[in-house]
Short mmCIF file of C-alpha atoms in Angstrom, two decimals:
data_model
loop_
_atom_site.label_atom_id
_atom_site.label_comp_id
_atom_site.label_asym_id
_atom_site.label_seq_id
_atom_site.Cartn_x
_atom_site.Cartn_y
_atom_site.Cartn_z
CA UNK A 1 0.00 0.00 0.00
CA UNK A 2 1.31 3.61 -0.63
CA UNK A 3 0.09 6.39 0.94
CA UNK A 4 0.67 10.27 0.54
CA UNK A 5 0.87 12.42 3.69
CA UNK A 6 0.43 16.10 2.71
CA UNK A 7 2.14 18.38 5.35
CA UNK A 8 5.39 17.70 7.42
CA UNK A 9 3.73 19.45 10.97
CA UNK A 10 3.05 17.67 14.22
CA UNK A 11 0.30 15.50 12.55
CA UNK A 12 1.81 15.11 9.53
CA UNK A 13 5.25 13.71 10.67
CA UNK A 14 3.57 11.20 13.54
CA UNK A 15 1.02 10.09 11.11
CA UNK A 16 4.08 9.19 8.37
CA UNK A 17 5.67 7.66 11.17
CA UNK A 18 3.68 5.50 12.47
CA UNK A 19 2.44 4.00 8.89
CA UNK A 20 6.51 3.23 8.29
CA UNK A 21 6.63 1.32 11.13
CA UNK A 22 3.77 -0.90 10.48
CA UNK A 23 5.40 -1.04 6.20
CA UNK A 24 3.24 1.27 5.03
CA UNK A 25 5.18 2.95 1.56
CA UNK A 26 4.98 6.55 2.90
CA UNK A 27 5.72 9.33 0.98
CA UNK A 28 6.13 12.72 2.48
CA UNK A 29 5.17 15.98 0.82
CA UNK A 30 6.52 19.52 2.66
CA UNK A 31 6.06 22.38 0.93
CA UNK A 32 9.01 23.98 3.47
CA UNK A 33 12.55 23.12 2.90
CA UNK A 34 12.46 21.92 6.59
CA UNK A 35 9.45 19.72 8.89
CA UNK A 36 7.93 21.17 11.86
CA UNK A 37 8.50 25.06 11.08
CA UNK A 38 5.69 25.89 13.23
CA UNK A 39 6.79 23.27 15.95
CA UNK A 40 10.22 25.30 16.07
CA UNK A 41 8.17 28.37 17.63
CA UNK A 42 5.73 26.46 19.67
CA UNK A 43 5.91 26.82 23.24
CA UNK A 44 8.23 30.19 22.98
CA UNK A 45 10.88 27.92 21.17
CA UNK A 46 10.89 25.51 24.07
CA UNK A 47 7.53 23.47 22.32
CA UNK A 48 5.03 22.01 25.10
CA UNK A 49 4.71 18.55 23.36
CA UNK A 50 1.82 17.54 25.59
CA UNK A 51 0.01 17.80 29.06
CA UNK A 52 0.59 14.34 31.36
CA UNK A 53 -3.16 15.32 32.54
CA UNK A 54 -6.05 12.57 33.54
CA UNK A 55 -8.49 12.10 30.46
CA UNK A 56 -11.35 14.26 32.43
CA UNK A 57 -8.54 16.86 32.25
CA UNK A 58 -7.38 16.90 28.66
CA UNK A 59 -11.07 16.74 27.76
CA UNK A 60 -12.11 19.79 29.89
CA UNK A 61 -9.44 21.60 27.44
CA UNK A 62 -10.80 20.79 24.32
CA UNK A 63 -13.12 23.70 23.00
CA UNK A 64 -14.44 22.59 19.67
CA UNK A 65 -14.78 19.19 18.57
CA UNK A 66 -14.85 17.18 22.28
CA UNK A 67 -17.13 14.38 21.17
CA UNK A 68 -15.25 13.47 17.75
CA UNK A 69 -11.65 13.65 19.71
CA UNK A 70 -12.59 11.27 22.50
CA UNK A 71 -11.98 7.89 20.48
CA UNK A 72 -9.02 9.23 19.23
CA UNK A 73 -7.75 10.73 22.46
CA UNK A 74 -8.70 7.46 24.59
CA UNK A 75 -6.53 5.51 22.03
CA UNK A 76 -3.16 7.76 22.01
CA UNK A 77 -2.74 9.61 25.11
CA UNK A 78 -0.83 11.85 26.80
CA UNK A 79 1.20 9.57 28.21
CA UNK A 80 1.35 7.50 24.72
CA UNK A 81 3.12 10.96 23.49
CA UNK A 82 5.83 11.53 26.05
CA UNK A 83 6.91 7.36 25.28
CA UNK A 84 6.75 7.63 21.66
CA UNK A 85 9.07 10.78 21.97
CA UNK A 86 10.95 9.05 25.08
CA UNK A 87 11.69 6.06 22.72
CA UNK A 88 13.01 8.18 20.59
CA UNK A 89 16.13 9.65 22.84
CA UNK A 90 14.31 12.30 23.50
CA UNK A 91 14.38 13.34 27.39
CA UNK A 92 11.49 15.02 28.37
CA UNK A 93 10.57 17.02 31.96
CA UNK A 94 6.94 18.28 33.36
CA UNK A 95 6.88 21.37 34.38
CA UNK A 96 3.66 23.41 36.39
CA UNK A 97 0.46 22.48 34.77
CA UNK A 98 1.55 19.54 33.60
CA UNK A 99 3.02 20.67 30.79
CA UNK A 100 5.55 18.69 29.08
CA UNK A 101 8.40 19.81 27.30
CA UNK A 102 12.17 18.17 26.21
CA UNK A 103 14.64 18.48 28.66
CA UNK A 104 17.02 20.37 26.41
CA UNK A 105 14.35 22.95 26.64
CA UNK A 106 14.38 23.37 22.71
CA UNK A 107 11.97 23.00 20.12
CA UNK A 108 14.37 21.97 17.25
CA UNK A 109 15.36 18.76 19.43
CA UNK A 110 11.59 17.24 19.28
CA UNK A 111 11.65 18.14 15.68
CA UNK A 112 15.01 16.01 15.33
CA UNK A 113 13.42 13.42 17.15
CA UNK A 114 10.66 13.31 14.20
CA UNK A 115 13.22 13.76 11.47
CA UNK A 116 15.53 10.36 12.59
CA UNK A 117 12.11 8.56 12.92
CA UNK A 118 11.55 9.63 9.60
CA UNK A 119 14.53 8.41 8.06
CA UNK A 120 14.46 5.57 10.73
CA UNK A 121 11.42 4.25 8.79
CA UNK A 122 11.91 4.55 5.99
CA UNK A 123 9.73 7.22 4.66
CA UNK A 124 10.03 9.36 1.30
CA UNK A 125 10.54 12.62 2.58
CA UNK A 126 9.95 15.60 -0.45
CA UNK A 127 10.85 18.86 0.38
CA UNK A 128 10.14 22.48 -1.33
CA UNK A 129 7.11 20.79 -2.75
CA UNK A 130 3.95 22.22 -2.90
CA UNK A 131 0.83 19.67 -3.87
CA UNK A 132 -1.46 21.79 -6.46
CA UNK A 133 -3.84 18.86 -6.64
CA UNK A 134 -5.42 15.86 -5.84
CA UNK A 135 -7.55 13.78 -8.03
CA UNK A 136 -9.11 10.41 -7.37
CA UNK A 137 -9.00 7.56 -9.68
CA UNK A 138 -10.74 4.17 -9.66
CA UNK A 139 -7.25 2.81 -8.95
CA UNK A 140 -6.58 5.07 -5.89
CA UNK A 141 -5.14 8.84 -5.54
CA UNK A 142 -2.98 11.16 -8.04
CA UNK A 143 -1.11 13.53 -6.52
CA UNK A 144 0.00 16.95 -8.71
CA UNK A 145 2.69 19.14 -7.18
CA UNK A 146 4.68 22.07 -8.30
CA UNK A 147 7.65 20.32 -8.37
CA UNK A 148 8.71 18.04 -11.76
CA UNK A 149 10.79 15.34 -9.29
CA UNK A 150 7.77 14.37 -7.08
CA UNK A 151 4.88 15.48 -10.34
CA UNK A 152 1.44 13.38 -11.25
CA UNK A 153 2.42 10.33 -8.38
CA UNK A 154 -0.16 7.84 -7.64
CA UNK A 155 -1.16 6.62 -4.00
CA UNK A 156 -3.76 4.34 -3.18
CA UNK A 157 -4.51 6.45 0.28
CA UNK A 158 -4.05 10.40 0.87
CA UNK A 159 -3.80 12.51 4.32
CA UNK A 160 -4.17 15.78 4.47
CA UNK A 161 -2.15 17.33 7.28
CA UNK A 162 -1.76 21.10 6.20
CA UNK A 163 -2.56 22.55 9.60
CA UNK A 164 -5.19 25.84 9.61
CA UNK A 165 -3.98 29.38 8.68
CA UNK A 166 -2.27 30.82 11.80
CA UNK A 167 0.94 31.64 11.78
CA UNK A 168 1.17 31.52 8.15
CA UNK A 169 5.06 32.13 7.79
CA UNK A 170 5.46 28.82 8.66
CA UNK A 171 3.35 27.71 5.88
CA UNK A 172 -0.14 27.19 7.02
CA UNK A 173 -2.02 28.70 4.54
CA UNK A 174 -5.14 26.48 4.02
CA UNK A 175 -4.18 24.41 1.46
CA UNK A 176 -6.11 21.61 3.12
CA UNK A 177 -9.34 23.51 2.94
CA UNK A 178 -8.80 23.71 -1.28
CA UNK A 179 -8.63 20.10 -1.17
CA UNK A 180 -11.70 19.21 1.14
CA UNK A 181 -14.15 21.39 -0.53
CA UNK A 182 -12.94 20.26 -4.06
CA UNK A 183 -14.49 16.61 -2.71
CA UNK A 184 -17.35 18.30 -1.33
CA UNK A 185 -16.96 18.74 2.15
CA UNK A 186 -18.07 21.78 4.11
CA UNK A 187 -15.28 24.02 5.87
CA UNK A 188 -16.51 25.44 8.88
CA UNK A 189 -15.09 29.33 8.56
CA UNK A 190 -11.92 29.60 10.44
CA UNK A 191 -11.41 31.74 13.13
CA UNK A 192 -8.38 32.99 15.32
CA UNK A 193 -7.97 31.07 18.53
CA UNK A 194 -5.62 31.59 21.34
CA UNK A 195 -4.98 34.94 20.25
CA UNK A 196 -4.80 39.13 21.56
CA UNK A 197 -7.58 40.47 22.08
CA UNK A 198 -8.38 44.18 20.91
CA UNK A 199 -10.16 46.78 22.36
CA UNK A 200 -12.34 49.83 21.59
CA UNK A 201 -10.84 51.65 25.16
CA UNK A 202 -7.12 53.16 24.09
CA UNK A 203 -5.55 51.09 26.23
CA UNK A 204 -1.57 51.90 24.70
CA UNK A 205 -1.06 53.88 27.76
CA UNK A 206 -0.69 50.48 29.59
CA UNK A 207 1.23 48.72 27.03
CA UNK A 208 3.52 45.82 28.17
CA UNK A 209 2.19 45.85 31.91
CA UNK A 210 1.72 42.65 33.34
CA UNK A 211 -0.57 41.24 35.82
CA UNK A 212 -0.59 38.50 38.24
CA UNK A 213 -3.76 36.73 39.79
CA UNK A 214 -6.64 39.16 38.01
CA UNK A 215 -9.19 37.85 36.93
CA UNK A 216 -11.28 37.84 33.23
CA UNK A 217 -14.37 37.13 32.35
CA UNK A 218 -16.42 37.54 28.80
CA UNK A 219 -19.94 39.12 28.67
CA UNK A 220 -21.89 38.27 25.48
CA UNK A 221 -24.57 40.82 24.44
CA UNK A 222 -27.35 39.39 26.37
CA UNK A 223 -24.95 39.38 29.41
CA UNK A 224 -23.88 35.92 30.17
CA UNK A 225 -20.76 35.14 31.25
CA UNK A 226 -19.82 33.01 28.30
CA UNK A 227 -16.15 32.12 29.94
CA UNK A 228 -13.86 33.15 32.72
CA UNK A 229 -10.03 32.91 33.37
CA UNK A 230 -8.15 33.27 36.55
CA UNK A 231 -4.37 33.80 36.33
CA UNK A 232 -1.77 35.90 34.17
CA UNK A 233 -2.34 38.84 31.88
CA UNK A 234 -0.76 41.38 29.85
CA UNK A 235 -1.92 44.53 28.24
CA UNK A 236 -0.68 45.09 24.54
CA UNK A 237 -0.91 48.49 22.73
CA UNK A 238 -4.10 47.61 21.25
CA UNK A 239 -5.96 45.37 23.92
CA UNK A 240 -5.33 42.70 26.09
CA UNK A 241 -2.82 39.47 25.95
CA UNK A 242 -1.49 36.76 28.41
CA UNK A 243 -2.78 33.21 29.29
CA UNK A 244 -6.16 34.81 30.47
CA UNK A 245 -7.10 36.30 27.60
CA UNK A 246 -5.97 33.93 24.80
CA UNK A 247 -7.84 31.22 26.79
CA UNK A 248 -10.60 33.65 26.73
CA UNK A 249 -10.24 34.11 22.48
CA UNK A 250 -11.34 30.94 21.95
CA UNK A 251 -14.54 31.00 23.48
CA UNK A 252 -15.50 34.40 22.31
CA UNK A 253 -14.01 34.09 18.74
CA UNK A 254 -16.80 33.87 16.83
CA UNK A 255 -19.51 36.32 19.06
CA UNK A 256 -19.97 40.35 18.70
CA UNK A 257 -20.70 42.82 21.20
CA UNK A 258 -18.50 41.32 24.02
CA UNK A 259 -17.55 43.12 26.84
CA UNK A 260 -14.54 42.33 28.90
CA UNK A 261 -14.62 42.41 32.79
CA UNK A 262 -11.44 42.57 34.46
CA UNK A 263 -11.11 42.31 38.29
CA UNK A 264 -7.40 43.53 39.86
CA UNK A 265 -8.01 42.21 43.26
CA UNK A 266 -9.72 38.91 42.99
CA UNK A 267 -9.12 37.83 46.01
CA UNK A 268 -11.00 40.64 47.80
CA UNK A 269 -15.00 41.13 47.46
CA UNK A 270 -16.13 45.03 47.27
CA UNK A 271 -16.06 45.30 51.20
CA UNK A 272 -13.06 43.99 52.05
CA UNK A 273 -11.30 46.32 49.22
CA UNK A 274 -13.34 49.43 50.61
CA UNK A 275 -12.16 48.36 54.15
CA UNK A 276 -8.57 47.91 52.99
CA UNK A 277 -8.70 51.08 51.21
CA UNK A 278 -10.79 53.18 54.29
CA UNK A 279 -7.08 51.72 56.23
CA UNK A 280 -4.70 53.47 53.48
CA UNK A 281 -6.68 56.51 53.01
CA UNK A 282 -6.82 57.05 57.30
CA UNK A 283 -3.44 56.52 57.36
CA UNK A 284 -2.27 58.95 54.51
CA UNK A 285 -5.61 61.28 54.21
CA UNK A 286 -3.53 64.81 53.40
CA UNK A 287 -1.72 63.27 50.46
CA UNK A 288 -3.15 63.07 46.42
CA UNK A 289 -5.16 60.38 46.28
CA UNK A 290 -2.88 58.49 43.20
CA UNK A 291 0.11 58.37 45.86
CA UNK A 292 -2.16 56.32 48.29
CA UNK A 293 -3.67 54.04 45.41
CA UNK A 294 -0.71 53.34 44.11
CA UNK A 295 0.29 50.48 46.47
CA UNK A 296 -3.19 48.68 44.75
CA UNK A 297 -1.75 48.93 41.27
CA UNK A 298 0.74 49.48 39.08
CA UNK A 299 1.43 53.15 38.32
CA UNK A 300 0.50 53.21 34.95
CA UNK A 301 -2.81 51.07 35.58
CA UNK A 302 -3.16 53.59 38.77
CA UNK A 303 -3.43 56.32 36.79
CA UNK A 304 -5.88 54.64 34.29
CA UNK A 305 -8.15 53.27 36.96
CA UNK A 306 -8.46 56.67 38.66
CA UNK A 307 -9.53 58.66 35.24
CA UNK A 308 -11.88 55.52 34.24
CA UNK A 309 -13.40 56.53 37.84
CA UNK A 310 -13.52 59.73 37.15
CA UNK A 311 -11.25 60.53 39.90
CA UNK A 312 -8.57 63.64 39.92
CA UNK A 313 -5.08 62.16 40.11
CA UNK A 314 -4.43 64.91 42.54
CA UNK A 315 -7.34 65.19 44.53
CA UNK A 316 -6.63 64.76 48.31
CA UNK A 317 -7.82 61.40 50.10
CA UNK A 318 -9.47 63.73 52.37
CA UNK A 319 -12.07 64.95 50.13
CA UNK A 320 -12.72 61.73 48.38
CA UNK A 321 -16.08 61.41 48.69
CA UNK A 322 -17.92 58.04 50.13
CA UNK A 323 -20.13 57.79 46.34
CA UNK A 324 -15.92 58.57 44.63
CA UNK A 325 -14.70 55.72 46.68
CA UNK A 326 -17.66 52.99 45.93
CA UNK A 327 -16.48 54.07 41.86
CA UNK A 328 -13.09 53.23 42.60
CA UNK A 329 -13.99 49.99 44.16
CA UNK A 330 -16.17 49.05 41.26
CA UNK A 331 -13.95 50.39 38.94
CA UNK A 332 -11.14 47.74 40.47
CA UNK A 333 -13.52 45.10 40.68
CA UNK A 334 -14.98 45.62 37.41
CA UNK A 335 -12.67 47.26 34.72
CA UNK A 336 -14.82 47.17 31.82
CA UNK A 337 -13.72 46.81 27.91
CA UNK A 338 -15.11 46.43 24.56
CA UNK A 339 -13.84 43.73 22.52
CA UNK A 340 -13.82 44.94 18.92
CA UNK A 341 -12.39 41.32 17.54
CA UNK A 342 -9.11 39.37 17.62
CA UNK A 343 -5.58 39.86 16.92
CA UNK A 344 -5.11 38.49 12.90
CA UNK A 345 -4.06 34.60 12.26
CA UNK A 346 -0.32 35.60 12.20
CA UNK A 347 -0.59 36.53 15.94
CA UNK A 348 -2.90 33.37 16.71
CA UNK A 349 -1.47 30.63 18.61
CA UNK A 350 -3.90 27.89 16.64
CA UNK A 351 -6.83 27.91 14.28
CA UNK A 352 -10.06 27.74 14.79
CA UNK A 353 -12.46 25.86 12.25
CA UNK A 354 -12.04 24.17 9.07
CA UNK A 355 -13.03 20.75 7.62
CA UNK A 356 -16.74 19.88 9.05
CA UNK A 357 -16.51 16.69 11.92
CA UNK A 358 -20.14 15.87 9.70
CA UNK A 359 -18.13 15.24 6.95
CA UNK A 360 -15.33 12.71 8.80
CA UNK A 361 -15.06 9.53 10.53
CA UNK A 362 -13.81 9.35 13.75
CA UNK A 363 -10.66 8.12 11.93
CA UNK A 364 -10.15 11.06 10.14
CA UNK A 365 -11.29 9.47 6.82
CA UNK A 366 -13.34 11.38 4.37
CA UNK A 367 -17.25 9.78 4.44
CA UNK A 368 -17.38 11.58 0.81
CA UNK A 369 -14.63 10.09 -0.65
CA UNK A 370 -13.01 7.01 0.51
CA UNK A 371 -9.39 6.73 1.42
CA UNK A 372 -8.77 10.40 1.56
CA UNK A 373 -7.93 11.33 5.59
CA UNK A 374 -8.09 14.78 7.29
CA UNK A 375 -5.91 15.67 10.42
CA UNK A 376 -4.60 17.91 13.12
CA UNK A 377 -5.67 21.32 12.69
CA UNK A 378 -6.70 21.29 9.09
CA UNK A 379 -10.27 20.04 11.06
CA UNK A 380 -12.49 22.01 13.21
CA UNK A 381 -11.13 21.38 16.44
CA UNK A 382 -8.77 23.26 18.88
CA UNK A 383 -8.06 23.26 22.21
CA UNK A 384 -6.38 25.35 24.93
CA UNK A 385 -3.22 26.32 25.89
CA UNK A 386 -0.72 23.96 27.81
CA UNK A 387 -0.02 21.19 25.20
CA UNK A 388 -3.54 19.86 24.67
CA UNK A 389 -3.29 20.93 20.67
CA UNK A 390 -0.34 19.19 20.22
CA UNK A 391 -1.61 16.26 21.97
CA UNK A 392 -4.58 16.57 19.45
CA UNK A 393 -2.42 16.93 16.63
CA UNK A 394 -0.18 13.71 17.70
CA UNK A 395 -3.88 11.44 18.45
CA UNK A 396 -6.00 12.50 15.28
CA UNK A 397 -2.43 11.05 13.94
CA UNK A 398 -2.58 7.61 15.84
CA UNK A 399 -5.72 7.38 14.58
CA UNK A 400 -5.62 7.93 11.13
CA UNK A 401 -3.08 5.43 10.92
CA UNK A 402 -4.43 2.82 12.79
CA UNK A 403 -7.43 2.72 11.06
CA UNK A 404 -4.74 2.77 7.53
CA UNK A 405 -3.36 -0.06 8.74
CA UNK A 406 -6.43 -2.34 9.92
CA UNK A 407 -7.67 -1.78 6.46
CA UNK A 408 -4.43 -2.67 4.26
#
């Protein structure tokens, strides 16, 4: 049997890999000159493989496609992961939150890991090709390509594993998408995930602050809390960044009229802030009333806070007023923003959307056109951050390739 994997990613390279092993006749197709270009910047550069997380755990982290990832995730775990990359002299550590990365801490050593596997196995890797098309035949699969060495090659299977369309430097650019709506299926309309999110309020004053332990929560129009984060977050010239609010992008990616509600002090409800702030102002009630608020917040955010209460900077705590000082409180508690979208795909971690979950098996193969398989990102599922999307990316993989081999 020969099969054609389209796309030398995550998904791509495990999927290749584990037909090889199993003597499959693999051929490779990477449009890059290199695999795993966007695997090299995963993770900061350090590339969270994984998350060694119970199943109730990595399940809780999917956000689109739950139900169709649970046979898949069941059968290649977590755990499956860190051996497969293990047995492949590749040390790996966790680290808080599970998260798994290679002891080296760098990216380019789990890609090596892929690349001797590759050549390990046997499989026909082609670089600097692009495929332009694929067309089915009674016989099987032909495969066109931009490139005259690798040109018009026949496979009996084909896998598409072209990722989405963030990050599209690294050469995600929704080829896979062409190919599943030329056999008919539908592509649900992708979407950033795990990405900035921008603001109406001019928030560039604030740029590159960070927070610790605040806490985020999205408002749709009707006012629901439609998700809430608790943790880290950063504020970007044009909104709002950190884990809070990219966990927080994939929920609200595909809604309008979203508020943001940010709470500084967490920790405390609305009387025991007043309280705590009725002991700073007693204690320093002749000075301006930033100088005593600043040991609740950052200067910069101080100053911010203040104006969005529509308090003078310089105003003495002494003349605060008792209606000025329930504003502030609020204003801590409840720091409001409009969300006016997402950051674009070259700023989003993962992609969300693509080929319809109607239109697959469990397996990944096509139910409109037998033998051809869709994987990893290129389908409408994602995940959040901590290594879940990887671990997607490695079962949808496992799967495909089981299900390969059972039938050859």
């Amino acid at each position: 049997m020969r099969v054609c994997v389209i796309g030398g990613g995550a998904a791509g390279a495990m999927n290749a890999i584990m037909l090889a092993r199993e003597g499959v006749s693999v051929t490779l197709i990477e449009k890059n000159e290199k695999i795993g270009k966007k695997l090299y910047i995963t993770g900061k550069g350090r590339c969270n493989l994984t998350n060694d997380c119970d199943n109730d755990t990595l399940f809780a982290h999917v956000v689109r496609g739950e139900k169709y990832l649970r046979s898949a995730l069941y059968s290649f775990t977590p755990r499956d992961t860190m051996s497969f990359f293990e047995a492949a002299g590749l040390p790996l550590v966790v680290e808080r939150g599970n998260r798994v990365f290679p002891a080296s801490q760098k990216s380019s050593d789990v890609i090596k890991a892929l690349v001797n596997e590759l050549k390990r196995c046997g499989v026909c890797v082609k670089y600097n090709c692009v495929v332009k098309d694929i067309n089915a035949t009674e016989q099987g699969f032909i495969i066109t390509t931009d490139n005259s060495v690798c040109e018009d090659i026949s496979f009996d299977k084909v896998v598409v594993a072209t990722g989405g369309i963030s990050y599209p430097s690294t050469g995600s650019t929704g080829d896979g998408y062409y190919f599943a709506k030329k056999f008919g299926h539908t592509v649900v309309e992708p979407k950033q995930a795990l990405a900035p999110i921008l603001v109406a309020e001019n928030v560039a004053p604030l740029q590159g602050i960070s927070l610790k332990n605040v806490r985020l929560d999205a408002v749709n129009a009707q006012g629901a809390v439609v998700a809430g984060k608790f943790g880290e977050l950063m504020f970007t010239n044009r909104g709002l960044s950190g884990p809070v609010a990219l966990t927080l992008s994939s929920y609200v990616n595909r809604l309008s009229g979203v508020k943001l509600s940010l709470d500084l002090k967490p920790s405390l409800d609305e009387k025991q802030l007043e309280n705590r702030m009725l002991r700073d102002f007693e204690e320093r009630k002749n000075q301006d009333v930033k100088n005593v608020t600043r040991a609740l917040l950052p200067e910069r955010l101080n100053t911010y806070v203040l104006r969005q209460a529509n308090i003078s900077e310089s105003k003495k705590v002494n003349s605060v007023t008792r209606e000025e000082r329930a504003r502030l409180v609020k204003t801590i508690k409840n720091l409001t923003f409009n969300m006016t979208g997402l950051a674009p795909f070259a700023e989003a971690v993962v992609t969300s959307g693509g080929v319809s979950l109607k239109d697959l098996a469990p397996s990944g193969e096509s139910k409109l056109q037998k033998g051809l398989y869709f994987i990893g990102e290129t389908v409408d599922v994602d995940a959040l951050t901590g290594g879940f999307n990887l671990q997607i990316a490695f079962s949808t993989a496992a799967a495909c390739a089981r299900d390969i081999i059972k039938r050859a």
